[in-house]
Amino acid sequence: MMKPKIISLFLVSIFTISVTFAQRITNVGKPLDYVSTLVGTQSTYFLSSGNTYPAIAVPWGMNFWSPQTGKMGDGWMYTYTAEKIRGIKQTHQPSPWMNDYGQFSIMAMVGNKTFDQDKRSSYFSHKAEIAKPHYYSVYLADYDTKIEVTPTERAAYFRFSFPKSDESYVLLDAFDKGSYVEVIPKENKIIGYSTKNSGGVPTNFKNYFVLEFNKSFNEVSTFADSVLQDGRYIVKADHVGAILGFKTTGKDDPVLLKVASSFISHEQAKLNLREVNNLTFEQVKQKAEDVWNKELGKIEVEGGEIDQLRTFYSCLYRSLLFPRMFYEYDANHQVVHYSPYNGKVLPGYMFTDTGFWDTFRCLFPFLNLMYPEMNLKMQEGLANAYREGGWLPEWASPGYRDIMVGNNSASIVADAWVKGVRSKDIETLYEAVIKGSKNAGPLTAVGRAGANYYNELGYVPYDVKIHENVARSLEYSYDDFAIYQLAKSLDKEEDLSFYKNRSYNYKKLFDPSTGLMRGKMKDGKWQSPFNPFKWGDAFTEGNSWHYSWSVFQDFAGLSNLLGGDKAMENKLDSVFVLPPVFDDSYYGFPIHEIREMQIVNMGQYAHGNQPIQHMTYLYNYVGTPWKSQYWIRETMDKMYTPNPDGYCGDEDNGQTSAWYVFSAMGFYPVTPAVDEYVIGSPLFDKVTLHLSNGKKIEIQSNNNSQDNRYIKAMKVNGVNYTKNYLKHSELVKGSKIHFEMDGSPNKSRGIKTADYPFSLSTAKK
């Protein structure tokens, strides 16, 4: 018999061995198994850990669904810490800050015939909840009932497992601000519409829906503006809904519901129901699972720790949601859309619910690399938006929204074309970006606010009552560069010198006395007093330490302004060395982005917001790539987890997720509209990218671990490689990349100027 101490040591040894073996997973299997839709849902107005909701959807689907814990109209529709659930909501919300449109919700109850959103709610637990992209299930404790839902692009299938009861109810809430419901008992059907929205819609906007049940209704009640009435079948008012009663024999005899919606008409909603007709719940669920595994499986990961894999595939899931489809298929299976720009029903693609200020940085470059066929459709949608509204959107939800800065639609168009996404509408898109680059639009966030000043001076002055003027000016300068790149590719000789010259406008706001970007008056004098820690004011959700790196097109030029590569290296170091102090006087309180920078203890580095997310890669431009490798790994390790508090700020329509996906693969598109990716530090032992052209990119990393984050040596297609960048045009031909990792930095690799990534100042003609 073994002694207790020996047994104890033996068990510890077995546990240690099992943990060691569990640390690196070599066979992922189905990537969907690693996805959690709850990542980022532990958020509040005051502090964001993602500000996400558990989107039940297929990739880029027109309709998403989400459990609803918040009150009607609350942008925080689902929060992880909530105790009660109010229903399952159809949602088109891109973020809580933009809120929702075309929304309605469905709830199950037993013995509690009420429409009141508080009284109908039920306690629930995450222990009895399954939250996956293709399937959501929750147990309603107050009703001993389980709700399940599985999605398609424009429809969904519900399954309600009630106990035995004569008082089992399914409730439809069409929300307020104008809604309509008609119950058709002989067809076990409800039709109706919701008009509740948060802006960006024409006056004739409606979300039409149709619900079809597998059982006849035992009773019918409808709700209109606080009055619940039995036996009334048609209601139209500010806020309407319906409660349908069923006699249920037990959980083996579920109530089934097929639901679809349309922005075009009730007839089109019925056509959209084709996506679930003649299918069982399990068949629809399997189809959704298959499509997710197909899209997620285009990036095959091996040799990572379990939480790294969970984080990676959860981020990849978020990268494949927005921009969402805003088009439908008519009776002849032709693509049509309701235009959120002019209210007409027109042919062709339309996509929406994305803000280019966020997503131009790496989400759209990611689509151009891995899903170019989708971005080809999105480019057509952009051209349609221009034709129908007269301008390219900068933030669409579903139409023009007046928020954020920049004219980054130029980057969206240029990066796609430069990366080989050949839109048939390119001449229309080129016309659109030229118009947007020279003119102020009908809204502050459409076209260029302060365009007349920028056209004359090369910057938007601080003293002309246009807020966030430095941020606007720097982004306009980059956007001019994107147009220059597009003009070169299209042989638009007449525009080349104009846009190339404007690409250097960033220099006009560089203050040599501080080595930072600073507001400038109309007369050319510097704005004073100047506090580089002041958030807002001349900057957008950040300060000068964040925006001074927004020179995507010319870091060699920025290095020269700073006094050379060593000076720029020191300036980059300062971002991490400085304490996380801030001046919030512009806002009057610390906005959540300020708190998110403050609490992560990485100095002035604010990865929770977009302006500085590329900054960790910039050491590659000054000959110290090992510092990029260090800080990129620090960011991946500290700022991302697969938990409900897994992000370090707003996830923002796939941008912050795509940063992780790119960085984990080992490279990042610092300068969209350029044929390059800047090298970082690969996270996994092996990554295989299955490209849409049938080619593969294989990335092998030997001796990789949490400590071995430095690139000792590198080969591309078997040849030693010292450059700090990879070319997109070469990668997509099929490539094998081999990294040899080490625990100590290699300070002799990537240090020559010939190894540096693209900069406009040093680019060969």
Tab-separated table of C-alpha atoms in Angstrom, residues 129-492:
chain	number	residue	atom	x	y	z
A	129	GLU	CA	-27.387	28.823	-20.767
A	130	ILE	CA	-25.655	27.799	-24.008
A	131	ALA	CA	-24.403	30.784	-25.973
A	132	LYS	CA	-22.925	29.929	-29.388
A	133	PRO	CA	-23.103	31.771	-32.706
A	134	HIS	CA	-25.349	29.145	-34.290
A	135	TYR	CA	-27.448	28.245	-31.267
A	136	TYR	CA	-28.676	29.796	-28.056
A	137	SER	CA	-30.513	28.025	-25.247
A	138	VAL	CA	-31.674	29.343	-21.906
A	139	TYR	CA	-33.725	27.920	-19.056
A	140	LEU	CA	-36.385	30.282	-17.712
A	141	ALA	CA	-36.458	29.338	-14.054
A	142	ASP	CA	-39.732	31.086	-13.230
A	143	TYR	CA	-41.556	29.154	-15.952
A	144	ASP	CA	-39.735	25.803	-15.983
A	145	THR	CA	-39.345	26.424	-19.715
A	146	LYS	CA	-36.438	26.270	-22.128
A	147	ILE	CA	-36.117	28.586	-25.134
A	148	GLU	CA	-33.844	27.595	-28.008
A	149	VAL	CA	-33.117	29.572	-31.174
A	150	THR	CA	-30.984	28.959	-34.260
A	151	PRO	CA	-30.488	31.508	-37.067
A	152	THR	CA	-30.271	31.888	-40.830
A	153	GLU	CA	-29.390	35.068	-42.719
A	154	ARG	CA	-32.915	36.516	-42.603
A	155	ALA	CA	-34.899	34.066	-40.479
A	156	ALA	CA	-34.718	31.998	-37.316
A	157	TYR	CA	-36.199	28.875	-35.785
A	158	PHE	CA	-37.392	28.832	-32.147
A	159	ARG	CA	-38.175	25.838	-29.964
A	160	PHE	CA	-40.072	26.293	-26.685
A	161	SER	CA	-40.052	23.357	-24.254
A	162	PHE	CA	-42.940	24.069	-21.880
A	163	PRO	CA	-44.128	21.942	-18.959
A	164	LYS	CA	-47.599	20.417	-19.072
A	165	SER	CA	-49.964	23.367	-18.802
A	166	ASP	CA	-53.121	24.966	-20.173
A	167	GLU	CA	-51.469	28.352	-19.756
A	168	SER	CA	-48.288	28.260	-21.845
A	169	TYR	CA	-47.726	31.536	-23.649
A	170	VAL	CA	-45.500	32.950	-26.363
A	171	LEU	CA	-45.300	36.726	-26.354
A	172	LEU	CA	-44.382	39.008	-29.250
A	173	ASP	CA	-43.306	42.551	-28.359
A	174	ALA	CA	-43.157	44.846	-31.433
A	175	PHE	CA	-41.776	47.707	-29.290
A	176	ASP	CA	-42.804	51.347	-29.321
A	177	LYS	CA	-42.434	54.326	-31.693
A	178	GLY	CA	-45.088	52.926	-34.011
A	179	SER	CA	-45.842	49.230	-34.501
A	180	TYR	CA	-48.468	46.923	-35.961
A	181	VAL	CA	-49.499	43.340	-35.247
A	182	GLU	CA	-52.097	41.117	-36.906
A	183	VAL	CA	-52.832	37.635	-35.581
A	184	ILE	CA	-54.145	35.122	-38.151
A	185	PRO	CA	-55.351	32.108	-36.085
A	186	LYS	CA	-56.450	29.945	-39.033
A	187	GLU	CA	-52.865	30.010	-40.331
A	188	ASN	CA	-51.144	29.816	-36.891
A	189	LYS	CA	-49.480	33.043	-37.962
A	190	ILE	CA	-48.678	36.599	-36.912
A	191	ILE	CA	-47.601	39.415	-39.222
A	192	GLY	CA	-46.632	42.947	-38.277
A	193	TYR	CA	-43.935	45.544	-38.275
A	194	SER	CA	-41.733	47.566	-35.964
A	195	THR	CA	-40.489	51.066	-36.656
A	196	LYS	CA	-38.433	51.554	-33.501
A	197	ASN	CA	-35.056	52.977	-34.472
A	198	SER	CA	-32.274	55.254	-33.305
A	199	GLY	CA	-31.804	57.241	-36.505
A	200	GLY	CA	-30.276	56.765	-39.921
A	201	VAL	CA	-33.562	55.679	-41.540
A	202	PRO	CA	-35.920	57.224	-44.145
A	203	THR	CA	-39.438	58.216	-43.087
A	204	ASN	CA	-41.005	55.088	-44.607
A	205	PHE	CA	-38.765	52.699	-42.655
A	206	LYS	CA	-40.364	49.522	-41.284
A	207	ASN	CA	-39.110	46.107	-40.276
A	208	TYR	CA	-41.844	43.708	-41.423
A	209	PHE	CA	-42.047	40.331	-39.709
A	210	VAL	CA	-43.917	37.062	-40.029
A	211	LEU	CA	-44.187	34.336	-37.372
A	212	GLU	CA	-45.501	30.833	-38.092
A	213	PHE	CA	-46.223	28.308	-35.323
A	214	ASN	CA	-46.599	24.536	-35.493
A	215	LYS	CA	-49.614	24.533	-33.171
A	216	SER	CA	-52.991	26.217	-33.148
A	217	PHE	CA	-53.621	29.003	-30.667
A	218	ASN	CA	-55.660	28.145	-27.596
A	219	GLU	CA	-56.220	31.845	-26.941
A	220	VAL	CA	-55.191	35.197	-28.390
A	221	SER	CA	-54.598	38.507	-26.657
A	222	THR	CA	-53.129	41.685	-28.072
A	223	PHE	CA	-51.589	44.701	-26.431
A	224	ALA	CA	-51.870	48.343	-27.497
A	225	ASP	CA	-50.455	51.205	-25.445
A	226	SER	CA	-50.813	49.615	-21.994
A	227	VAL	CA	-54.116	47.842	-22.692
A	228	LEU	CA	-54.132	44.037	-22.938
A	229	GLN	CA	-57.324	42.702	-24.522
A	230	ASP	CA	-58.492	39.149	-25.249
A	231	GLY	CA	-59.849	38.162	-28.645
A	232	ARG	CA	-58.599	41.214	-30.528
A	233	TYR	CA	-56.543	40.229	-33.567
A	234	ILE	CA	-55.338	43.493	-35.150
A	235	VAL	CA	-53.606	46.340	-33.301
A	236	LYS	CA	-51.778	49.424	-34.507
A	237	ALA	CA	-50.502	52.013	-32.060
A	238	ASP	CA	-47.338	53.458	-30.545
A	239	HIS	CA	-46.529	50.175	-28.773
A	240	VAL	CA	-48.232	46.886	-29.639
A	241	GLY	CA	-47.756	43.156	-29.250
A	242	ALA	CA	-49.488	39.824	-28.886
A	243	ILE	CA	-49.723	36.946	-26.418
A	244	LEU	CA	-50.615	33.523	-27.804
A	245	GLY	CA	-51.811	30.747	-25.507
A	246	PHE	CA	-51.109	27.049	-26.005
A	247	LYS	CA	-52.140	23.865	-24.254
A	248	THR	CA	-48.908	21.959	-23.811
A	249	THR	CA	-48.550	18.325	-22.818
A	250	GLY	CA	-44.932	18.431	-21.701
A	251	LYS	CA	-41.410	19.103	-22.825
A	252	ASP	CA	-41.390	16.273	-25.348
A	253	ASP	CA	-43.983	18.158	-27.387
A	254	PRO	CA	-42.403	21.574	-28.004
A	255	VAL	CA	-43.979	24.650	-29.534
A	256	LEU	CA	-42.032	25.498	-32.688
A	257	LEU	CA	-41.830	28.926	-34.265
A	258	LYS	CA	-40.393	30.014	-37.610
A	259	VAL	CA	-39.801	33.744	-37.939
A	260	ALA	CA	-38.444	35.947	-40.701
A	261	SER	CA	-38.385	39.651	-41.401
A	262	SER	CA	-37.845	42.115	-44.231
A	263	PHE	CA	-37.177	45.807	-44.669
A	264	ILE	CA	-39.180	45.682	-47.920
A	265	SER	CA	-42.664	44.273	-47.228
A	266	HIS	CA	-44.715	41.555	-45.552
A	267	GLU	CA	-44.654	39.642	-48.819
A	268	GLN	CA	-40.866	39.761	-48.840
A	269	ALA	CA	-40.766	38.636	-45.201
A	270	LYS	CA	-42.784	35.574	-46.219
A	271	LEU	CA	-40.273	34.957	-49.025
A	272	ASN	CA	-37.438	35.206	-46.496
A	273	LEU	CA	-39.136	32.464	-44.506
A	274	ARG	CA	-37.954	30.158	-47.307
A	275	GLU	CA	-34.659	29.919	-45.422
A	276	VAL	CA	-36.311	27.693	-42.772
A	277	ASN	CA	-39.268	26.178	-44.625
A	278	ASN	CA	-39.327	22.371	-45.003
A	279	LEU	CA	-36.530	22.080	-42.441
A	280	THR	CA	-36.517	20.863	-38.865
A	281	PHE	CA	-35.032	22.826	-35.997
A	282	GLU	CA	-32.054	20.465	-35.895
A	283	GLN	CA	-31.480	20.804	-39.640
A	284	VAL	CA	-31.398	24.600	-39.439
A	285	LYS	CA	-29.072	24.368	-36.456
A	286	GLN	CA	-26.760	22.013	-38.351
A	287	LYS	CA	-26.671	24.291	-41.393
A	288	ALA	CA	-25.718	27.254	-39.189
A	289	GLU	CA	-23.045	25.168	-37.476
A	290	ASP	CA	-21.647	24.062	-40.827
A	291	VAL	CA	-21.406	27.582	-42.242
A	292	TRP	CA	-19.614	28.822	-39.127
A	293	ASN	CA	-17.127	25.952	-39.178
A	294	LYS	CA	-16.532	26.600	-42.872
A	295	GLU	CA	-15.787	30.304	-42.423
A	296	LEU	CA	-13.873	29.964	-39.138
A	297	GLY	CA	-11.985	26.985	-40.563
A	298	LYS	CA	-10.385	29.128	-43.241
A	299	ILE	CA	-7.816	29.906	-40.553
A	300	GLU	CA	-6.515	26.669	-39.078
A	301	VAL	CA	-4.571	27.026	-35.843
A	302	GLU	CA	-2.340	24.478	-34.141
A	303	GLY	CA	-0.159	24.529	-31.053
A	304	GLY	CA	-1.706	27.078	-28.736
A	305	GLU	CA	-2.960	27.067	-25.172
A	306	ILE	CA	-6.666	26.464	-24.703
A	307	ASP	CA	-7.468	30.059	-23.729
A	308	GLN	CA	-5.474	31.391	-26.681
A	309	LEU	CA	-7.530	29.223	-29.028
A	310	ARG	CA	-10.756	30.307	-27.363
A	311	THR	CA	-9.745	33.936	-27.628
A	312	PHE	CA	-8.623	33.579	-31.241
A	313	TYR	CA	-11.774	31.916	-32.547
A	314	SER	CA	-14.060	34.135	-30.451
A	315	CYS	CA	-12.309	37.136	-32.006
A	316	LEU	CA	-12.588	35.581	-35.460
A	317	TYR	CA	-16.341	35.143	-34.879
A	318	ARG	CA	-16.652	38.850	-34.037
A	319	SER	CA	-14.657	39.708	-37.173
A	320	LEU	CA	-17.292	37.998	-39.349
A	321	LEU	CA	-20.421	39.809	-38.159
A	322	PHE	CA	-20.126	43.359	-39.531
A	323	PRO	CA	-20.852	44.984	-41.882
A	324	ARG	CA	-24.071	43.023	-42.081
A	325	MET	CA	-26.124	42.190	-45.160
A	326	PHE	CA	-28.890	44.694	-45.855
A	327	TYR	CA	-30.167	42.966	-48.965
A	328	GLU	CA	-32.757	40.288	-49.718
A	329	TYR	CA	-33.750	37.909	-52.544
A	330	ASP	CA	-36.996	38.618	-54.371
A	331	ALA	CA	-39.457	36.079	-55.805
A	332	ASN	CA	-37.118	35.542	-58.765
A	333	HIS	CA	-34.116	35.096	-56.441
A	334	GLN	CA	-32.647	38.411	-57.577
A	335	VAL	CA	-30.701	40.561	-55.096
A	336	VAL	CA	-32.693	43.608	-53.981
A	337	HIS	CA	-32.507	46.007	-51.080
A	338	TYR	CA	-34.507	48.642	-49.296
A	339	SER	CA	-32.332	51.723	-49.449
A	340	PRO	CA	-31.620	53.328	-46.086
A	341	TYR	CA	-30.539	56.381	-48.098
A	342	ASN	CA	-33.666	57.163	-50.153
A	343	GLY	CA	-36.342	54.715	-48.960
A	344	LYS	CA	-36.739	52.971	-52.331
A	345	VAL	CA	-36.522	49.273	-53.163
A	346	LEU	CA	-33.686	48.848	-55.645
A	347	PRO	CA	-31.604	46.060	-57.212
A	348	GLY	CA	-28.141	45.132	-55.977
A	349	TYR	CA	-26.208	44.635	-52.757
A	350	MET	CA	-26.266	46.779	-49.649
A	351	PHE	CA	-24.341	46.349	-46.389
A	352	THR	CA	-24.484	48.394	-43.219
A	353	ASP	CA	-23.720	48.733	-39.498
A	354	THR	CA	-20.072	49.635	-39.493
A	355	GLY	CA	-18.032	52.725	-38.683
A	356	PHE	CA	-15.044	53.205	-40.959
A	357	TRP	CA	-13.192	55.256	-38.319
A	358	ASP	CA	-12.820	51.969	-36.466
A	359	THR	CA	-12.779	49.345	-39.171
A	360	PHE	CA	-10.564	50.828	-41.893
A	361	ARG	CA	-7.568	50.016	-39.722
A	362	CYS	CA	-7.621	46.226	-39.938
A	363	LEU	CA	-11.121	44.747	-40.200
A	364	PHE	CA	-11.497	45.595	-43.886
A	365	PRO	CA	-7.886	44.632	-44.685
A	366	PHE	CA	-8.660	41.314	-42.988
A	367	LEU	CA	-11.665	40.787	-45.269
A	368	ASN	CA	-9.493	41.623	-48.280
A	369	LEU	CA	-7.039	38.922	-47.271
A	370	MET	CA	-9.360	36.135	-46.129
A	371	TYR	CA	-12.837	36.917	-47.499
A	372	PRO	CA	-12.317	39.035	-50.639
A	373	GLU	CA	-15.485	37.672	-52.254
A	374	MET	CA	-17.512	39.233	-49.418
A	375	ASN	CA	-15.776	42.587	-49.678
A	376	LEU	CA	-16.413	42.553	-53.413
A	377	LYS	CA	-20.131	42.570	-52.586
A	378	MET	CA	-19.535	45.239	-49.956
A	379	GLN	CA	-17.818	47.440	-52.546
A	380	GLU	CA	-20.909	47.162	-54.748
A	381	GLY	CA	-22.984	48.090	-51.718
A	382	LEU	CA	-20.830	51.186	-51.187
A	383	ALA	CA	-21.322	52.224	-54.800
A	384	ASN	CA	-25.073	51.810	-54.366
A	385	ALA	CA	-24.968	53.918	-51.201
A	386	TYR	CA	-23.255	56.695	-53.176
A	387	ARG	CA	-25.750	56.490	-56.029
A	388	GLU	CA	-28.707	56.554	-53.653
A	389	GLY	CA	-27.490	59.076	-51.095
A	390	GLY	CA	-24.958	61.180	-52.962
A	391	TRP	CA	-22.092	60.437	-50.553
A	392	LEU	CA	-20.181	57.468	-49.240
A	393	PRO	CA	-21.105	56.711	-45.622
A	394	GLU	CA	-18.489	56.995	-42.923
A	395	TRP	CA	-20.725	55.480	-40.224
A	396	ALA	CA	-23.777	53.597	-41.519
A	397	SER	CA	-26.540	52.275	-39.246
A	398	PRO	CA	-28.440	51.634	-41.414
A	399	GLY	CA	-28.053	54.927	-43.347
A	400	TYR	CA	-25.879	57.965	-42.663
A	401	ARG	CA	-25.077	58.597	-38.991
A	402	ASP	CA	-23.498	61.777	-37.724
A	403	ILE	CA	-20.723	60.408	-35.538
A	404	MET	CA	-16.911	60.113	-35.483
A	405	VAL	CA	-14.385	61.842	-37.732
A	406	GLY	CA	-12.362	61.278	-40.875
A	407	ASN	CA	-13.127	60.422	-44.461
A	408	ASN	CA	-11.991	56.825	-44.206
A	409	SER	CA	-14.307	55.458	-46.884
A	410	ALA	CA	-11.364	56.386	-49.133
A	411	SER	CA	-9.252	53.791	-47.321
A	412	ILE	CA	-11.995	51.149	-47.579
A	413	VAL	CA	-12.165	51.576	-51.353
A	414	ALA	CA	-8.417	51.942	-51.942
A	415	ASP	CA	-7.300	49.006	-49.794
A	416	ALA	CA	-9.729	46.670	-51.540
A	417	TRP	CA	-8.508	47.701	-54.990
A	418	VAL	CA	-4.823	47.620	-54.055
A	419	LYS	CA	-5.299	44.135	-52.545
A	420	GLY	CA	-6.864	42.835	-55.752
A	421	VAL	CA	-10.589	43.117	-55.020
A	422	ARG	CA	-11.674	44.292	-58.475
A	423	SER	CA	-15.065	45.975	-58.197
A	424	LYS	CA	-16.971	46.613	-61.429
A	425	ASP	CA	-18.072	49.870	-59.794
A	426	ILE	CA	-14.572	51.255	-59.303
A	427	GLU	CA	-15.116	54.328	-61.478
A	428	THR	CA	-18.218	55.212	-59.477
A	429	LEU	CA	-16.318	54.618	-56.260
A	430	TYR	CA	-13.402	56.724	-57.463
A	431	GLU	CA	-15.799	59.567	-58.264
A	432	ALA	CA	-17.256	59.163	-54.764
A	433	VAL	CA	-13.930	59.332	-52.917
A	434	ILE	CA	-12.841	62.384	-54.920
A	435	LYS	CA	-16.087	64.164	-54.053
A	436	GLY	CA	-15.780	63.217	-50.407
A	437	SER	CA	-12.175	64.436	-50.246
A	438	LYS	CA	-12.941	67.987	-51.389
A	439	ASN	CA	-16.299	68.797	-49.865
A	440	ALA	CA	-18.165	68.986	-46.589
A	441	GLY	CA	-21.198	66.730	-46.631
A	442	PRO	CA	-24.803	67.120	-45.488
A	443	LEU	CA	-23.796	65.863	-42.026
A	444	THR	CA	-20.638	66.682	-40.079
A	445	ALA	CA	-19.544	63.040	-40.328
A	446	VAL	CA	-20.143	62.741	-44.090
A	447	GLY	CA	-17.576	64.107	-46.532
A	448	ARG	CA	-15.047	66.272	-44.696
A	449	ALA	CA	-16.002	68.692	-41.972
A	450	GLY	CA	-13.852	71.788	-42.428
A	451	ALA	CA	-13.099	70.877	-46.046
A	452	ASN	CA	-12.690	74.516	-47.100
A	453	TYR	CA	-10.068	75.115	-44.409
A	454	TYR	CA	-8.288	71.871	-45.178
A	455	ASN	CA	-8.257	72.612	-48.912
A	456	GLU	CA	-6.744	76.040	-48.271
A	457	LEU	CA	-4.417	75.467	-45.310
A	458	GLY	CA	-3.770	71.715	-45.311
A	459	TYR	CA	-5.300	71.361	-41.849
A	460	VAL	CA	-8.498	72.168	-39.981
A	461	PRO	CA	-7.756	75.056	-37.604
A	462	TYR	CA	-8.296	74.844	-33.876
A	463	ASP	CA	-10.119	78.179	-33.653
A	464	VAL	CA	-12.926	77.750	-36.206
A	465	LYS	CA	-15.362	75.848	-33.955
A	466	ILE	CA	-14.764	72.455	-35.566
A	467	HIS	CA	-14.010	70.082	-32.725
A	468	GLU	CA	-11.446	67.251	-32.925
A	469	ASN	CA	-9.620	69.231	-35.600
A	470	VAL	CA	-6.190	67.605	-35.274
A	471	ALA	CA	-7.701	64.129	-35.480
A	472	ARG	CA	-9.670	65.138	-38.563
A	473	SER	CA	-6.643	66.699	-40.237
A	474	LEU	CA	-4.371	63.717	-39.667
A	475	GLU	CA	-6.989	61.296	-40.965
A	476	TYR	CA	-7.697	63.503	-43.989
A	477	SER	CA	-3.990	63.450	-44.801
A	478	TYR	CA	-3.906	59.660	-44.631
A	479	ASP	CA	-7.130	59.441	-46.650
A	480	ASP	CA	-5.522	61.639	-49.326
A	481	PHE	CA	-2.696	59.122	-49.422
A	482	ALA	CA	-5.211	56.292	-49.894
A	483	ILE	CA	-6.710	58.193	-52.822
A	484	TYR	CA	-3.189	58.723	-54.211
A	485	GLN	CA	-2.603	54.964	-54.075
A	486	LEU	CA	-5.923	54.315	-55.800
A	487	ALA	CA	-5.228	56.962	-58.443
A	488	LYS	CA	-1.853	55.366	-59.173
A	489	SER	CA	-3.436	51.956	-59.618
A	490	LEU	CA	-6.131	53.389	-61.900
A	491	ASP	CA	-3.681	55.520	-63.927
A	492	LYS	CA	-5.399	58.753	-62.926
